[in-house]
Coordinates of C-alpha atoms in Angstrom, one line a residue:
X1 CA 163.7 -33.0 158.8
X2 CA 164.0 -29.3 159.2
X3 CA 163.4 -26.2 157.1
X4 CA 164.5 -25.8 153.5
X5 CA 166.7 -22.8 154.5
X6 CA 168.6 -24.8 157.1
X7 CA 169.0 -27.7 154.7
X8 CA 170.4 -25.3 152.0
X9 CA 172.7 -23.8 154.6
X10 CA 174.0 -27.3 155.4
X11 CA 174.6 -28.0 151.7
X12 CA 176.5 -24.8 151.1
X13 CA 178.5 -25.2 154.3
X14 CA 179.6 -28.6 153.0
X15 CA 180.6 -27.1 149.6
X16 CA 182.7 -24.4 151.3
X17 CA 184.1 -26.2 154.3
X18 CA 184.6 -29.8 153.3
X19 CA 186.5 -28.8 150.1
X20 CA 189.5 -27.8 152.2
X21 CA 191.7 -30.9 152.6
X22 CA 192.4 -30.5 156.3
X23 CA 188.7 -29.9 157.0
X24 CA 189.6 -28.2 160.2
X25 CA 186.3 -26.4 159.7
X26 CA 184.6 -29.6 160.9
X27 CA 186.4 -29.3 164.2
X28 CA 185.0 -25.7 164.6
X29 CA 181.6 -26.8 163.4
X30 CA 181.5 -29.2 166.4
X31 CA 181.1 -26.0 168.4
X32 CA 178.1 -24.9 166.3
X33 CA 175.5 -27.4 165.1
X34 CA 173.8 -30.7 165.5
X35 CA 176.6 -33.0 166.7
X36 CA 175.1 -36.3 165.6
X37 CA 174.4 -34.9 162.1
X38 CA 178.0 -33.8 161.8
X39 CA 179.5 -37.1 163.0
X40 CA 177.2 -39.2 160.8
X41 CA 178.9 -37.7 157.8
X42 CA 182.4 -37.3 159.4
X43 CA 183.7 -40.6 158.1
X44 CA 183.7 -39.4 154.5
X45 CA 183.8 -35.7 155.2
X46 CA 187.2 -35.9 156.8
X47 CA 188.8 -36.9 153.6
X48 CA 186.4 -35.4 151.1
X49 CA 188.0 -33.0 148.7
X50 CA 185.5 -31.0 146.6
X51 CA 186.9 -30.3 143.1
X52 CA 185.2 -26.9 142.9
X53 CA 188.2 -25.3 144.6
X54 CA 187.8 -21.7 145.7
X55 CA 191.5 -21.3 145.5
X56 CA 193.6 -21.1 142.3
X57 CA 195.8 -24.0 143.4
X58 CA 194.1 -27.4 143.5
X59 CA 196.2 -30.1 141.7
X60 CA 193.3 -32.6 141.7
X61 CA 190.6 -30.2 140.5
X62 CA 188.4 -31.7 137.8
X63 CA 185.1 -30.9 136.2
X64 CA 181.9 -32.7 137.0
X65 CA 182.7 -35.0 134.2
X66 CA 186.5 -35.6 134.1
X67 CA 188.1 -36.3 130.8
X68 CA 191.0 -38.5 131.9
X69 CA 192.7 -40.1 134.9
X70 CA 194.8 -43.0 135.9
X71 CA 192.5 -44.6 138.5
X72 CA 188.8 -43.9 138.7
X73 CA 189.0 -44.9 142.4
X74 CA 190.6 -41.6 143.1
X75 CA 187.3 -39.8 142.5
X76 CA 185.5 -41.8 145.1
X77 CA 184.1 -39.7 147.9
X78 CA 181.1 -39.8 150.2
X79 CA 177.8 -40.4 148.5
X80 CA 175.1 -39.8 151.1
X81 CA 174.9 -36.0 150.7
X82 CA 175.1 -36.0 146.9
X83 CA 172.3 -38.5 146.5
X84 CA 170.3 -36.7 149.1
X85 CA 170.7 -33.3 147.4
X86 CA 170.1 -34.7 143.9
X87 CA 167.0 -36.6 145.0
X88 CA 165.4 -33.5 146.4
X89 CA 165.5 -32.0 142.9
X90 CA 164.5 -34.8 140.7
X91 CA 163.8 -38.5 140.7
X92 CA 166.0 -39.3 137.7
X93 CA 169.6 -40.1 138.3
X94 CA 171.9 -39.1 135.5
X95 CA 175.4 -40.5 135.7
X96 CA 178.0 -38.4 134.0
X97 CA 179.4 -41.0 131.6
X98 CA 182.5 -41.2 129.5
X99 CA 184.6 -43.9 128.1
X100 CA 186.5 -45.1 131.1
X101 CA 189.6 -47.4 131.3
X102 CA 187.9 -49.3 134.1
X103 CA 184.2 -48.7 134.1
X104 CA 183.6 -51.3 136.8
X105 CA 185.2 -49.1 139.4
X106 CA 183.1 -46.0 138.5
X107 CA 182.5 -44.4 141.8
X108 CA 182.5 -40.7 141.1
X109 CA 180.3 -39.7 143.9
X110 CA 182.0 -36.3 144.3
X111 CA 181.0 -35.6 140.7
X112 CA 177.4 -36.4 141.7
X113 CA 177.7 -34.0 144.6
X114 CA 178.7 -31.3 142.2
X115 CA 176.1 -32.6 139.7
X116 CA 173.4 -31.9 142.2
X117 CA 174.3 -28.2 142.2
X118 CA 174.3 -28.2 138.4
X119 CA 170.8 -29.7 138.3
X120 CA 169.7 -27.1 140.8
X121 CA 170.9 -24.5 138.2
X122 CA 168.3 -25.7 135.8
X123 CA 165.5 -25.2 138.4
X124 CA 166.8 -21.8 139.2
X125 CA 166.8 -20.7 135.6
X126 CA 163.5 -22.3 134.6
X127 CA 161.5 -22.1 137.8
X128 CA 159.6 -24.9 139.3
X129 CA 157.1 -25.2 136.4
X130 CA 159.8 -25.1 133.7
X131 CA 161.9 -27.6 135.6
X132 CA 158.8 -29.9 135.9
X133 CA 158.2 -29.6 132.1
X134 CA 161.8 -30.6 131.5
X135 CA 161.6 -33.6 133.8
X136 CA 158.4 -34.7 132.1
X137 CA 160.1 -34.6 128.7
X138 CA 163.2 -36.3 130.0
X139 CA 161.2 -39.2 131.3
X140 CA 159.1 -39.4 128.2
X141 CA 162.2 -39.6 126.0
X142 CA 164.4 -41.8 128.2
X143 CA 162.5 -43.8 130.8
X144 CA 164.3 -47.1 131.1
X145 CA 167.3 -46.0 129.0
X146 CA 170.9 -45.4 129.8
X147 CA 171.4 -41.6 129.5
X148 CA 174.0 -38.9 129.5
X149 CA 174.2 -35.4 130.7
X150 CA 173.5 -34.2 127.2
X151 CA 170.2 -36.0 127.2
X152 CA 169.1 -34.2 130.4
X153 CA 170.4 -30.9 129.1
X154 CA 168.4 -31.3 125.8
X155 CA 165.2 -32.2 127.7
X156 CA 165.4 -29.1 129.8
X157 CA 166.2 -26.9 126.8
X158 CA 163.6 -28.3 124.4
X159 CA 160.8 -28.4 126.9
X160 CA 161.2 -24.7 127.6
X161 CA 162.5 -23.4 124.3
X162 CA 165.4 -22.0 126.4
X163 CA 168.7 -20.4 125.4
X164 CA 171.3 -22.3 127.4
X165 CA 174.4 -21.1 125.5
X166 CA 177.6 -22.1 127.3
X167 CA 175.6 -23.8 130.1
X168 CA 177.3 -27.1 129.5
X169 CA 180.6 -25.7 130.7
X170 CA 179.4 -26.6 134.1
X171 CA 180.0 -30.2 133.2
X172 CA 183.3 -29.8 131.4
X173 CA 185.2 -27.0 133.0
X174 CA 186.9 -27.3 136.4
X175 CA 187.2 -24.6 139.0
X176 CA 184.8 -22.2 140.9
X177 CA 183.8 -19.1 139.1
X178 CA 184.5 -15.8 140.9
X179 CA 181.8 -13.3 140.2
X180 CA 182.5 -9.6 141.1
X181 CA 179.6 -7.2 141.5
X182 CA 179.7 -3.4 141.4
X183 CA 176.6 -1.4 142.3
X184 CA 175.4 2.2 141.6
X185 CA 172.2 4.1 142.1
X186 CA 170.9 6.9 139.8
X187 CA 168.6 9.1 141.9
X188 CA 167.3 11.0 138.9
X189 CA 166.3 7.9 136.9
X190 CA 165.3 6.0 140.0
X191 CA 167.3 3.0 138.7
X192 CA 169.8 0.7 140.3
X193 CA 172.7 -0.8 138.3
X194 CA 174.6 -4.0 138.9
X195 CA 177.8 -4.5 137.0
X196 CA 179.0 -8.1 136.8
X197 CA 182.3 -9.7 135.8
X198 CA 183.5 -13.2 136.2
X199 CA 186.8 -15.1 136.2
X200 CA 187.8 -18.7 136.7
X201 CA 191.3 -19.3 137.9
X202 CA 193.4 -21.8 135.9
X203 CA 193.4 -25.4 137.0
X204 CA 195.7 -28.3 135.9
X205 CA 195.0 -29.1 132.2
X206 CA 192.8 -26.0 131.8
X207 CA 194.8 -22.9 131.8
X208 CA 192.4 -20.9 129.7
X209 CA 188.7 -20.7 130.8
X210 CA 185.6 -19.8 129.0
X211 CA 182.9 -17.6 130.7
X212 CA 180.2 -19.6 132.4
X213 CA 176.4 -19.3 132.3
X214 CA 175.7 -18.2 135.9
X215 CA 172.2 -17.5 137.3
X216 CA 172.3 -14.8 140.1
X217 CA 169.1 -14.5 142.0
X218 CA 168.7 -10.8 143.1
X219 CA 166.4 -8.8 145.2
X220 CA 166.5 -5.2 146.6
X221 CA 165.8 -3.9 150.1
X222 CA 164.9 -0.4 151.2
X223 CA 166.4 1.4 154.1
X224 CA 164.1 -0.3 156.5
X225 CA 165.0 -3.8 155.3
X226 CA 161.8 -4.4 153.3
X227 CA 161.7 -5.9 149.8
X228 CA 161.3 -3.5 146.9
X229 CA 159.0 -4.7 144.1
X230 CA 160.7 -5.3 140.8
X231 CA 159.1 -4.8 137.4
X232 CA 161.9 -5.3 134.9
X233 CA 165.6 -4.6 134.1
X234 CA 167.6 -3.3 131.1
X235 CA 170.0 -5.7 129.5
X236 CA 172.0 -4.6 126.5
X237 CA 169.6 -1.6 126.1
X238 CA 166.5 -3.8 126.0
X239 CA 163.9 -3.7 128.7
X240 CA 163.0 -7.2 130.0
X241 CA 160.0 -7.7 132.2
X242 CA 160.4 -9.8 135.4
X243 CA 156.8 -9.7 136.4
X244 CA 155.0 -13.0 137.0
X245 CA 151.4 -13.3 135.9
X246 CA 151.2 -9.5 135.6
X247 CA 152.4 -9.1 139.1
X248 CA 155.7 -7.5 140.2
X249 CA 158.2 -9.7 142.0
X250 CA 160.7 -9.3 144.8
X251 CA 163.3 -11.7 143.4
X252 CA 164.6 -12.1 139.8
X253 CA 167.3 -14.2 138.2
X254 CA 169.9 -12.3 136.2
X255 CA 172.0 -14.3 133.8
X256 CA 175.7 -13.6 133.9
X257 CA 177.3 -15.0 130.8
X258 CA 180.2 -12.7 130.0
X259 CA 183.8 -12.8 131.1
X260 CA 186.2 -10.3 132.5
X261 CA 184.4 -7.2 131.1
X262 CA 181.8 -5.6 133.2
X263 CA 178.2 -6.4 132.2
X264 CA 175.7 -3.8 133.3
X265 CA 172.1 -4.6 134.3
X266 CA 169.7 -1.8 135.4
X267 CA 166.9 -2.9 137.7
X268 CA 163.8 -0.9 137.0
X269 CA 161.2 0.2 139.5
X270 CA 160.2 3.3 141.4
X271 CA 163.4 3.2 143.5
X272 CA 163.5 6.5 145.4
X273 CA 166.6 5.8 147.6
X274 CA 169.7 3.8 147.2
X275 CA 168.7 0.2 147.9
X276 CA 170.7 -2.7 149.3
X277 CA 171.0 -5.6 146.9
X278 CA 170.3 -9.1 148.2
X279 CA 172.7 -11.0 145.9
X280 CA 172.8 -14.7 145.1
X281 CA 169.6 -15.5 147.0
X282 CA 169.3 -19.1 148.1
X283 CA 172.8 -19.5 146.8
X284 CA 171.5 -19.7 143.3
X285 CA 174.8 -20.8 141.8
X286 CA 177.9 -22.5 143.3
X287 CA 180.2 -19.5 142.9
X288 CA 182.4 -17.3 145.0
X289 CA 180.8 -13.8 145.1
X290 CA 182.7 -10.6 145.7
X291 CA 180.7 -7.4 146.1
X292 CA 181.0 -3.8 147.3
X293 CA 178.5 -4.2 150.1
X294 CA 179.5 -2.3 153.2
X295 CA 179.2 -3.5 156.8
X296 CA 176.1 -1.3 157.1
X297 CA 174.5 -3.0 154.1
X298 CA 175.3 -6.4 155.6
X299 CA 173.7 -5.5 158.9
X300 CA 170.6 -4.4 157.0
X301 CA 170.5 -7.8 155.2
X302 CA 169.8 -9.3 158.7
X303 CA 166.2 -8.3 157.8
X304 CA 166.3 -9.9 154.4
X305 CA 163.2 -11.9 153.5
X306 CA 165.5 -14.5 151.9
X307 CA 166.5 -16.5 155.0
X308 CA 169.6 -17.9 153.3
X309 CA 171.0 -14.4 152.7
X310 CA 170.2 -13.5 156.3
X311 CA 172.5 -16.3 157.3
X312 CA 175.0 -15.4 154.6
X313 CA 175.2 -11.7 155.6
X314 CA 176.3 -12.9 159.1
X315 CA 178.9 -15.2 157.5
X316 CA 180.4 -12.5 155.4
X317 CA 180.7 -10.2 158.4
X318 CA 182.3 -13.1 160.4
X319 CA 184.8 -13.9 157.6
X320 CA 185.8 -10.2 157.3
X321 CA 186.2 -10.0 161.1
X322 CA 188.2 -13.2 161.3
X323 CA 190.5 -12.2 158.5
X324 CA 191.2 -8.8 160.1
X325 CA 191.9 -10.5 163.4
X326 CA 194.2 -13.0 161.7
X327 CA 196.2 -10.1 160.3
X328 CA 196.3 -8.5 163.8
X329 CA 197.6 -11.7 165.3
X330 CA 200.3 -12.1 162.6
X331 CA 201.5 -8.6 163.4
X332 CA 201.4 -9.1 167.2
X333 CA 198.6 -6.7 167.7
X334 CA 196.1 -7.3 170.6
X335 CA 192.9 -9.1 169.5
X336 CA 189.7 -7.0 170.1
X337 CA 186.3 -8.3 169.2
X338 CA 184.0 -5.7 167.5
X339 CA 181.1 -5.0 169.9
X340 CA 178.7 -4.7 166.9
X341 CA 179.5 -8.4 166.2
X342 CA 178.6 -9.4 169.7
X343 CA 175.4 -7.3 169.6
X344 CA 174.5 -9.0 166.4
X345 CA 174.8 -12.4 168.1
X346 CA 172.8 -11.1 171.1
X347 CA 169.9 -10.0 168.8
X348 CA 169.8 -13.3 167.1
X349 CA 169.7 -15.2 170.4
X350 CA 166.9 -12.9 171.8
X351 CA 164.7 -13.1 168.6
X352 CA 162.1 -15.7 169.6
X353 CA 160.5 -15.6 166.2
X354 CA 163.4 -17.3 164.6
X355 CA 163.5 -21.1 164.1
X356 CA 165.9 -22.5 166.7
X357 CA 167.7 -24.6 164.2
X358 CA 168.3 -21.5 162.1
X359 CA 169.6 -19.7 165.1
X360 CA 172.0 -22.6 165.7
X361 CA 173.3 -22.2 162.2
X362 CA 173.4 -18.4 162.4
X363 CA 175.7 -18.3 165.5
X364 CA 178.1 -20.9 164.1
X365 CA 181.4 -19.3 162.9
X366 CA 182.9 -20.0 159.5
X367 CA 185.3 -22.9 159.7
X368 CA 189.1 -22.8 159.8
X369 CA 189.3 -24.3 156.3
X370 CA 187.0 -21.6 154.9
X371 CA 189.1 -18.9 156.4
X372 CA 192.4 -20.4 155.3
X373 CA 191.1 -20.8 151.8
X374 CA 190.7 -17.0 151.6
X375 CA 194.3 -16.3 152.6
X376 CA 197.3 -15.9 150.3
X377 CA 199.4 -18.0 152.6
X378 CA 197.4 -20.3 154.9
X379 CA 198.3 -19.8 158.5
X380 CA 196.7 -22.6 160.7
X381 CA 198.2 -21.2 163.9
X382 CA 196.8 -17.7 163.4
X383 CA 193.4 -19.0 162.3
X384 CA 193.1 -21.3 165.2
X385 CA 194.1 -18.6 167.7
X386 CA 191.4 -16.3 166.2
X387 CA 188.8 -19.0 166.3
X388 CA 189.5 -19.7 169.9
X389 CA 189.6 -16.0 170.8
X390 CA 186.2 -15.3 169.2
X391 CA 184.5 -18.3 170.7
X392 CA 185.7 -17.5 174.2
X393 CA 184.8 -13.8 173.9
X394 CA 181.3 -14.6 172.7
X395 CA 180.9 -17.2 175.4
X396 CA 182.1 -14.8 178.0
X397 CA 179.9 -11.8 176.9
X398 CA 176.8 -13.9 176.2
X399 CA 177.2 -16.2 179.1
X400 CA 173.8 -15.5 180.6
X401 CA 172.0 -16.0 177.2
X402 CA 173.7 -19.3 176.6
X403 CA 172.9 -20.5 180.1
X404 CA 169.2 -19.6 179.5
X405 CA 169.2 -21.5 176.3
X406 CA 170.5 -24.6 178.0
X407 CA 168.0 -24.3 180.8
X408 CA 165.0 -23.6 178.5
X409 CA 165.8 -26.3 176.0
X410 CA 166.3 -29.3 178.3
X411 CA 163.9 -32.1 178.0
X412 CA 163.5 -35.3 180.1
X413 CA 160.9 -36.7 177.8
X414 CA 161.4 -39.8 175.6
X415 CA 163.2 -39.1 172.4
X416 CA 160.9 -37.8 169.6
X417 CA 162.2 -37.2 166.1
X418 CA 160.5 -34.1 164.8
X419 CA 161.6 -30.6 163.8
X420 CA 160.7 -29.0 167.0
X421 CA 162.8 -31.3 169.1
X422 CA 165.6 -31.4 166.5
X423 CA 165.8 -27.6 166.5
X424 CA 165.7 -27.5 170.3
X425 CA 168.6 -30.0 170.6
X426 CA 170.6 -28.2 168.0
X427 CA 170.5 -24.8 169.7
X428 CA 171.1 -26.3 173.2
X429 CA 174.1 -28.2 172.0
X430 CA 175.6 -25.0 170.4
X431 CA 175.2 -23.2 173.7
X432 CA 176.9 -25.9 175.7
X433 CA 179.8 -26.0 173.3
X434 CA 180.3 -22.2 173.6
X435 CA 180.2 -22.3 177.4
X436 CA 182.6 -25.3 177.5
X437 CA 185.1 -23.3 175.5
X438 CA 185.7 -21.1 178.6
X439 CA 187.5 -24.0 180.3
X440 CA 185.7 -23.2 183.5
X441 CA 184.9 -26.0 185.9
X442 CA 181.3 -24.7 186.3
X443 CA 180.7 -25.4 182.6
X444 CA 182.6 -28.7 182.6
X445 CA 180.2 -29.8 185.3
X446 CA 177.3 -28.5 183.3
X447 CA 178.3 -30.5 180.3
X448 CA 178.8 -33.6 182.5
X449 CA 175.3 -33.2 183.9
X450 CA 173.9 -32.9 180.4
X451 CA 175.9 -36.0 179.4
X452 CA 174.5 -38.1 182.2
X453 CA 170.9 -36.8 181.8
X454 CA 170.7 -37.2 178.0
X455 CA 167.9 -39.4 176.8
X456 CA 169.3 -39.6 173.2
X457 CA 172.6 -39.9 171.4
X458 CA 172.4 -36.5 169.9
X459 CA 172.6 -34.7 173.2
X460 CA 174.9 -37.2 174.8
X461 CA 177.5 -37.0 172.1
X462 CA 177.2 -33.2 172.0
X463 CA 178.0 -33.1 175.7
X464 CA 180.9 -35.5 175.2
X465 CA 182.3 -33.4 172.4
X466 CA 182.1 -30.2 174.6
X467 CA 183.9 -31.9 177.4
X468 CA 186.5 -33.6 175.2
X469 CA 188.1 -30.4 173.9
X470 CA 189.7 -29.6 177.3
X471 CA 192.4 -31.8 178.8
X472 CA 191.8 -33.2 182.3
X473 CA 190.4 -36.0 184.3
X474 CA 186.8 -35.3 183.3
X475 CA 187.7 -35.7 179.6
X476 CA 189.4 -39.1 180.2
X477 CA 186.5 -40.4 182.4
X478 CA 183.7 -39.4 180.1
X479 CA 185.5 -40.8 177.0
X480 CA 186.0 -44.1 178.8
X481 CA 182.4 -44.2 179.9
X482 CA 181.1 -43.5 176.4
X483 CA 183.3 -46.3 175.0
X484 CA 182.1 -48.7 177.6
X485 CA 178.5 -48.0 176.8
X486 CA 178.8 -48.1 173.0
X487 CA 181.8 -50.3 172.2
X488 CA 179.5 -52.8 170.4
X489 CA 178.0 -50.1 168.2
X490 CA 180.5 -49.7 165.4
X491 CA 179.3 -46.3 164.0
X492 CA 179.5 -44.7 167.5
X493 CA 183.0 -46.2 168.0
X494 CA 184.0 -44.5 164.8
X495 CA 182.7 -41.1 166.1
X496 CA 184.5 -41.8 169.4
X497 CA 187.8 -42.2 167.5
X498 CA 187.2 -39.1 165.4
X499 CA 186.4 -37.0 168.3
X500 CA 189.7 -37.8 170.0
X501 CA 191.8 -37.6 166.9
X502 CA 190.6 -34.1 165.8
X503 CA 191.2 -32.6 169.2
X504 CA 193.6 -29.6 169.4
X505 CA 194.9 -30.7 172.8
X506 CA 198.7 -30.1 172.7
X507 CA 200.7 -33.2 171.8
X508 CA 197.6 -35.1 170.7
X509 CA 199.7 -37.0 168.1
X510 CA 200.9 -39.3 170.9
X511 CA 197.2 -40.0 171.9
X512 CA 196.5 -40.9 168.3
X513 CA 199.4 -43.3 168.1
X514 CA 198.1 -45.0 171.2
X515 CA 194.7 -45.3 169.7
X516 CA 196.3 -47.2 166.8
X517 CA 196.8 -50.0 169.3
X518 CA 193.4 -49.7 171.0
X519 CA 190.9 -52.6 170.6
X520 CA 188.5 -50.2 169.0
X521 CA 190.8 -49.6 166.0
X522 CA 191.4 -51.9 163.1
X523 CA 193.9 -51.0 160.4
X524 CA 191.9 -53.0 157.8
X525 CA 188.6 -51.2 158.4
X526 CA 188.3 -48.1 156.1
X527 CA 185.8 -46.2 158.3
X528 CA 188.1 -46.5 161.3
X529 CA 191.0 -45.2 159.3
X530 CA 189.1 -42.2 158.0
X531 CA 187.9 -41.6 161.6
X532 CA 191.2 -41.7 163.3
X533 CA 193.7 -40.7 160.6
X534 CA 191.4 -38.3 158.8
X535 CA 190.3 -36.9 162.1
X536 CA 193.8 -36.1 163.2
X537 CA 194.4 -34.3 159.9
X538 CA 191.5 -32.1 160.8
X539 CA 193.4 -30.5 163.6
X540 CA 195.2 -27.4 162.5
X541 CA 197.3 -27.4 165.7
X542 CA 198.6 -30.9 165.6
X543 CA 198.6 -32.0 161.9
X544 CA 200.2 -28.7 161.0
X545 CA 202.7 -28.7 163.9
X546 CA 205.7 -26.6 163.0
X547 CA 208.1 -29.5 163.7
X548 CA 206.5 -31.5 160.9
X549 CA 205.5 -34.4 163.2
X550 CA 202.0 -34.5 161.9
X551 CA 203.1 -34.6 158.3
X552 CA 205.6 -37.4 159.2
X553 CA 202.8 -39.4 160.8
X554 CA 200.6 -39.1 157.8
X555 CA 203.4 -40.1 155.4
X556 CA 204.1 -43.2 157.5
X557 CA 200.4 -44.2 157.5
X558 CA 200.1 -43.7 153.7
X559 CA 203.0 -46.0 153.0
X560 CA 201.7 -48.6 155.5
X561 CA 198.1 -48.5 154.1
X562 CA 199.2 -48.6 150.5
X563 CA 200.2 -52.2 151.0
X564 CA 196.8 -53.0 152.5
X565 CA 194.2 -50.8 150.8
X566 CA 195.5 -48.4 148.0
X567 CA 192.2 -46.7 147.7
X568 CA 192.1 -45.6 151.3
X569 CA 195.8 -44.6 151.1
X570 CA 195.1 -42.4 148.1
X571 CA 192.2 -40.8 150.1
X572 CA 194.2 -39.9 153.1
X573 CA 197.3 -38.7 151.2
X574 CA 195.0 -36.0 149.8
X575 CA 195.4 -34.2 153.1
X576 CA 198.7 -33.1 151.5
X577 CA 196.9 -31.7 148.5
X578 CA 197.5 -28.0 149.0
X579 CA 200.9 -28.1 150.4
X580 CA 201.9 -25.0 148.3
X581 CA 199.3 -22.8 150.1
X582 CA 201.3 -22.8 153.4
X583 CA 204.4 -21.0 154.6
X584 CA 207.8 -22.0 153.2
X585 CA 208.7 -24.2 156.2
X586 CA 205.5 -26.2 156.1
X587 CA 205.8 -26.5 152.3
X588 CA 209.2 -28.0 152.6
X589 CA 208.1 -30.5 155.2
X590 CA 205.1 -31.6 153.3
X591 CA 207.0 -31.8 150.0
X592 CA 209.6 -34.0 151.7
X593 CA 206.8 -36.5 152.7
X594 CA 205.3 -36.5 149.2
X595 CA 208.7 -37.2 147.6
X596 CA 209.4 -39.9 150.1
X597 CA 206.1 -41.6 149.3
X598 CA 206.7 -41.2 145.5
X599 CA 210.1 -42.8 145.7
X600 CA 209.0 -45.9 147.7
X601 CA 209.1 -49.3 145.9
X602 CA 205.8 -50.9 144.8
X603 CA 203.7 -47.8 145.1
X604 CA 200.1 -48.4 143.9
X605 CA 198.7 -46.5 140.9
X606 CA 196.1 -44.9 143.2
X607 CA 198.7 -43.2 145.4
X608 CA 201.1 -42.6 142.5
X609 CA 198.5 -40.6 140.6
X610 CA 197.6 -38.4 143.6
X611 CA 201.1 -37.7 144.8
X612 CA 202.7 -37.2 141.3
X613 CA 200.0 -34.6 140.4
X614 CA 200.5 -32.8 143.6
X615 CA 204.2 -32.5 143.1
X616 CA 203.9 -31.5 139.5
X617 CA 201.3 -28.8 140.0

């Protein structure tokens, strides 16, 4: 339910945010999107580690089809999103098979999540018609058979007589490609040049990387933000037409296949002014893109016909802003929010032509994890301070707009599941969350009123979440009320546990320890463990406390759980996965816990594999 653009944004956000082990981005996302959607996937998201790491250091990084491991269990992650994404592209499910030591425990759902993006690459390269031809040939050849990735690859290639040189590296090579783009305009020739280079940071077991086959969907905008029609481009001195049925197009897919050297592609058309490139439209490949676009270019992309890139332009601006403010915070400079950023939010909120669900996405800030992943040394304190500052500033300066959104999107009607109502709820919930961040009694009362008046769980849980971030009597009362109403509904109890555990309330570790003894918690139920323990590890303030108390707590829980459920223990120990990305003191504290775990007697193979690889990396 919802637009394709919003669904794609959700998928890309998952790839970017949930890959970071602490997933503190989820905590920030609670301020920005459909709450029930987030918490329906929280159980696995809180311990999900994507293996397409944006950072060079990822000791458990592996390709879609891993070549070796000790325990296949350690590649088990949530399956709902991967099957959902894959199913939208094709009806055939191709399991990436190898000769496994223990095939009966093959549960590599994270590989399927990655595999969904790889399958999408075929469709991007071949188009809908070509992809359909490939699927038809695939079913003709293999219906009812056990198949491999090679079989699917061959069907796509043969049905379209396509050149897929080095495409199969997407299955065998770990790591996220970093593609850099340089642009230039020739006013005399009326051409626009794009120079591409790519690199893939080394990962354990793969220190040398081969260049990938990367489709980059590109369009051009003029100075008014309108699309420029494209007729062709020069590649290696050869003019290639990009027209479709003798008609010019506004989007074409360029193939980046070379490595570190710059590869130039000239887009041809009657281009009479320097255009703004709309790069990686629809997130055409799971890469990290670096370009020379200016802030002015990014503001112009707010008019892009590609809705995904309209959202992405805002995210790029937000990431740049947040990283600059993090630097200011670290150097004890006063934090000042760029007024242009506030104006951008105001324009989005006042644009009635935009889909409300898209607006909810567009005003959601990048998560803590995404920002820390872009830092040389991850600083959870600085990132949290900046997130809090920006949210409060936006809430303060756009207070009237957020109040209007809440008022205009209320509904006392019986719950109806359709896009119109889903979008209305999503936007209203974002507005309530922003207002609640001001820690003003007026807005606490507003959230309480919404909680009591809610006719569905989406809105009730959103109001509960908004209230729960601030300590006080209202928080305790509403949490107790919610548990009293839903204590017999296990999924909602799990969300209730997660919500409290992920809170940044000072000293929340003690609350989490008390919840270990609550009737709602069961040490032998994996989903409750992921909700409570994983939720706590999603708090940059409390898990990454400078005194190491959060790390000590996780270490204790890993050793305790390893005796009960090694697979769960290996999942939660992964919150230590990037210990080398933090400051020296935090590195020392996390390493001490890893060494303590590794030296314990009777350690399971599951936990041994994860911990030993983290220490050896």
